[in-house]
């Protein structure tokens, strides 16, 4: 945590004398990430798991310091013992910047997203033992942060955890069995409201980058 804050402060003061970037109308805000990792199971020769995640954010600056756009993500996990997870999400966001100092901004962002997950365990087929879990839901969150313009086309951000989030989730779990010809599905519906203002709030910051395209 301390190293992240120190890095951000160093960047801010290093560029404060030269940066004159503005968050002007009609420019485009672009960000995203991609990650991939694998791990071998030492207890099972030739067995491994892999995890992939990607997301993209693109927005249009409709008025100075006001951004409206879309966010998308896709990820999967391919685990040992036929454990397969796929996750998708798509949504919209609104972000408003407030100038604090030269090229330094506070921002608040509201996200609204649709989320879909499918998780299969075992061999999901007639006459085999397997489970398939599906969920569909929507969520909304308020995310604050601090942004600094390194140059005309790049910003570095200190991202804070979601202060408030709401979500609704519908689930369905199906089963196949090697001993029973038919196993009923289990359905559920869940609604939750959460806040993140506990003692761990300050330990969950993250650093990210955004690009500003256009004049």
Coordinates of C-alpha atoms in Angstrom, one line a residue:
X1 CA 0.0 0.0 0.0
X2 CA 2.7 2.5 1.0
X3 CA 4.7 1.7 -2.1
X4 CA 1.7 2.4 -4.4
X5 CA 1.1 5.8 -2.8
X6 CA 4.8 6.6 -3.0
X7 CA 4.9 5.7 -6.7
X8 CA 1.9 7.9 -7.4
X9 CA 3.3 10.9 -5.5
X10 CA 6.6 10.6 -7.2
X11 CA 5.0 10.6 -10.6
X12 CA 2.8 13.6 -9.8
X13 CA 5.7 15.8 -8.6
X14 CA 8.0 14.6 -11.4
X15 CA 5.6 15.8 -14.1
X16 CA 3.9 18.7 -12.4
X17 CA 6.1 21.3 -14.0
X18 CA 5.6 20.2 -17.6
X19 CA 2.2 18.6 -17.9
X20 CA -0.7 20.8 -19.4
X21 CA -3.2 18.1 -20.4
X22 CA -6.9 18.8 -20.3
X23 CA -9.9 16.5 -20.2
X24 CA -11.7 18.3 -23.0
X25 CA -14.9 17.7 -24.8
X26 CA -15.0 15.3 -27.8
X27 CA -11.9 13.4 -26.8
X28 CA -12.0 9.6 -26.2
X29 CA -11.0 7.9 -23.0
X30 CA -9.5 4.4 -23.5
X31 CA -8.3 1.8 -21.0
X32 CA -8.2 -1.9 -20.5
X33 CA -6.1 -4.9 -19.2
X34 CA -5.3 -8.5 -20.1
X35 CA -3.8 -11.2 -17.9
X36 CA -3.0 -14.9 -18.3
X37 CA -1.5 -17.4 -16.0
X38 CA -1.0 -21.2 -15.7
X39 CA -0.1 -23.5 -12.9
X40 CA 0.8 -27.2 -12.9
X41 CA -0.6 -29.7 -10.4
X42 CA 2.5 -31.3 -8.8
X43 CA 0.4 -34.3 -7.6
X44 CA -1.0 -35.1 -11.1
X45 CA 1.4 -35.5 -14.0
X46 CA 0.3 -33.5 -17.1
X47 CA -2.5 -31.7 -15.2
X48 CA -2.6 -27.9 -15.1
X49 CA -4.9 -25.0 -14.7
X50 CA -5.1 -21.7 -16.5
X51 CA -6.7 -18.4 -15.9
X52 CA -7.4 -15.6 -18.4
X53 CA -9.0 -12.2 -17.9
X54 CA -9.5 -9.2 -20.1
X55 CA -11.4 -5.9 -20.0
X56 CA -11.8 -2.8 -22.0
X57 CA -13.2 0.7 -21.2
X58 CA -14.0 3.2 -23.9
X59 CA -15.8 6.5 -23.3
X60 CA -16.6 9.8 -25.0
X61 CA -15.9 13.1 -23.2
X62 CA -19.4 14.7 -23.8
X63 CA -18.5 17.9 -21.9
X64 CA -15.3 19.0 -20.3
X65 CA -14.5 16.6 -17.4
X66 CA -17.6 14.5 -18.1
X67 CA -17.3 11.0 -19.7
X68 CA -19.9 8.5 -20.8
X69 CA -19.0 5.1 -22.2
X70 CA -19.1 1.4 -22.2
X71 CA -17.2 -1.4 -20.4
X72 CA -16.7 -5.0 -21.4
X73 CA -14.9 -8.0 -19.8
X74 CA -14.3 -11.7 -20.4
X75 CA -12.5 -14.2 -18.4
X76 CA -12.2 -18.0 -18.0
X77 CA -10.7 -20.6 -15.7
X78 CA -9.7 -24.0 -16.9
X79 CA -9.0 -26.1 -13.8
X80 CA -8.1 -29.6 -13.0
X81 CA -10.7 -32.3 -12.7
X82 CA -13.0 -30.8 -15.4
X83 CA -13.5 -27.5 -13.7
X84 CA -14.5 -24.9 -16.3
X85 CA -15.6 -21.3 -15.6
X86 CA -16.6 -18.6 -18.2
X87 CA -17.5 -15.1 -17.2
X88 CA -18.8 -12.2 -19.3
X89 CA -19.9 -8.7 -18.5
X90 CA -21.0 -5.6 -20.4
X91 CA -22.2 -2.3 -19.2
X92 CA -22.1 1.5 -19.2
X93 CA -20.5 4.1 -17.0
X94 CA -20.5 7.8 -16.3
X95 CA -17.4 9.5 -14.9
X96 CA -17.0 13.1 -13.7
X97 CA -13.7 14.7 -13.0
X98 CA -13.1 17.5 -10.5
X99 CA -9.9 19.5 -10.8
X100 CA -7.8 19.6 -7.6
X101 CA -4.5 21.0 -8.8
X102 CA -2.7 21.5 -12.1
X103 CA -3.3 18.2 -14.0
X104 CA -4.5 16.5 -10.8
X105 CA -8.2 15.4 -10.6
X106 CA -10.6 13.6 -8.3
X107 CA -13.2 11.5 -10.1
X108 CA -16.3 9.7 -9.3
X109 CA -17.6 6.9 -11.5
X110 CA -20.9 5.1 -11.6
X111 CA -21.0 1.7 -13.4
X112 CA -24.0 -0.4 -14.4
X113 CA -23.2 -3.8 -15.8
X114 CA -24.8 -7.1 -16.9
X115 CA -22.9 -10.2 -15.7
X116 CA -23.1 -13.8 -16.8
X117 CA -21.2 -16.8 -15.4
X118 CA -21.2 -20.5 -16.3
X119 CA -19.3 -23.0 -14.1
X120 CA -19.1 -26.7 -15.0
X121 CA -17.6 -29.3 -12.6
X122 CA -17.1 -32.9 -13.5
X123 CA -18.4 -34.4 -16.7
X124 CA -21.8 -32.9 -17.3
X125 CA -23.4 -35.5 -19.5
X126 CA -26.1 -38.2 -19.1
X127 CA -24.9 -41.1 -17.1
X128 CA -21.9 -39.1 -15.6
X129 CA -21.4 -37.1 -12.4
X130 CA -21.4 -33.4 -13.2
X131 CA -22.7 -30.0 -12.1
X132 CA -23.4 -26.9 -14.2
X133 CA -24.0 -23.6 -12.5
X134 CA -25.3 -20.6 -14.4
X135 CA -25.9 -17.1 -13.1
X136 CA -27.3 -13.9 -14.8
X137 CA -27.4 -10.6 -13.0
X138 CA -27.0 -6.8 -13.0
X139 CA -25.0 -4.7 -10.7
X140 CA -24.3 -1.0 -10.0
X141 CA -21.4 0.6 -8.2
X142 CA -19.9 3.9 -7.3
X143 CA -16.1 4.1 -7.7
X144 CA -14.0 7.1 -6.6
X145 CA -10.4 7.7 -7.6
X146 CA -7.6 10.2 -8.3
X147 CA -6.2 10.8 -11.8
X148 CA -3.1 12.6 -12.9
X149 CA -2.3 13.6 -16.5
X150 CA 1.2 12.5 -17.3
X151 CA 1.0 14.1 -20.7
X152 CA -1.6 15.1 -23.2
X153 CA -2.6 11.5 -24.0
X154 CA -2.0 9.5 -20.8
X155 CA -3.3 9.5 -17.3
X156 CA -2.2 7.5 -14.2
X157 CA -5.0 6.6 -11.8
X158 CA -5.2 5.7 -8.1
X159 CA -8.3 3.5 -8.0
X160 CA -10.2 3.1 -4.7
X161 CA -12.6 0.2 -3.9
X162 CA -16.3 0.5 -4.6
X163 CA -17.8 2.6 -1.9
X164 CA -21.3 1.4 -2.6
X165 CA -22.5 -1.5 -4.8
X166 CA -25.9 -3.1 -5.5
X167 CA -26.5 -6.4 -7.3
X168 CA -29.2 -8.7 -8.3
X169 CA -28.4 -12.3 -9.3
X170 CA -30.5 -15.2 -10.7
X171 CA -29.0 -18.6 -10.5
X172 CA -29.7 -22.1 -11.9
X173 CA -27.8 -25.3 -11.0
X174 CA -28.2 -28.5 -13.0
X175 CA -26.9 -32.0 -12.2
X176 CA -26.2 -35.2 -14.0
X177 CA -25.6 -38.5 -12.1
X178 CA -24.2 -41.9 -12.8
X179 CA -26.7 -43.4 -10.4
X180 CA -29.9 -41.4 -11.0
X181 CA -31.6 -40.8 -14.4
X182 CA -32.9 -37.4 -13.4
X183 CA -31.9 -34.8 -10.9
X184 CA -34.0 -31.7 -10.5
X185 CA -32.5 -28.2 -11.1
X186 CA -32.1 -25.8 -8.2
X187 CA -32.9 -22.1 -8.8
X188 CA -32.2 -19.0 -6.7
X189 CA -32.6 -15.2 -6.7
X190 CA -30.4 -12.9 -4.7
X191 CA -30.2 -9.2 -4.0
X192 CA -27.4 -7.5 -2.1
X193 CA -26.3 -4.0 -1.1
X194 CA -22.7 -3.6 0.2
X195 CA -20.4 -0.8 1.3
X196 CA -16.7 -0.7 1.6
X197 CA -15.9 1.8 4.4
X198 CA -14.4 -0.7 6.8
X199 CA -10.9 -0.6 8.3
X200 CA -9.4 -2.4 5.2
X201 CA -10.6 0.3 2.8
X202 CA -7.2 2.0 2.6
X203 CA -5.4 -1.2 1.8
X204 CA -7.3 -2.0 -1.4
X205 CA -6.1 0.8 -3.7
X206 CA -4.9 -0.1 -7.2
X207 CA -3.0 1.8 -9.9
X208 CA -4.1 1.9 -13.5
X209 CA -3.6 3.9 -16.7
X210 CA -5.9 5.5 -19.2
X211 CA -5.3 7.0 -22.7
X212 CA -6.9 10.2 -24.1
X213 CA -7.3 10.1 -27.9
X214 CA -8.2 13.1 -30.1
X215 CA -7.3 16.7 -30.0

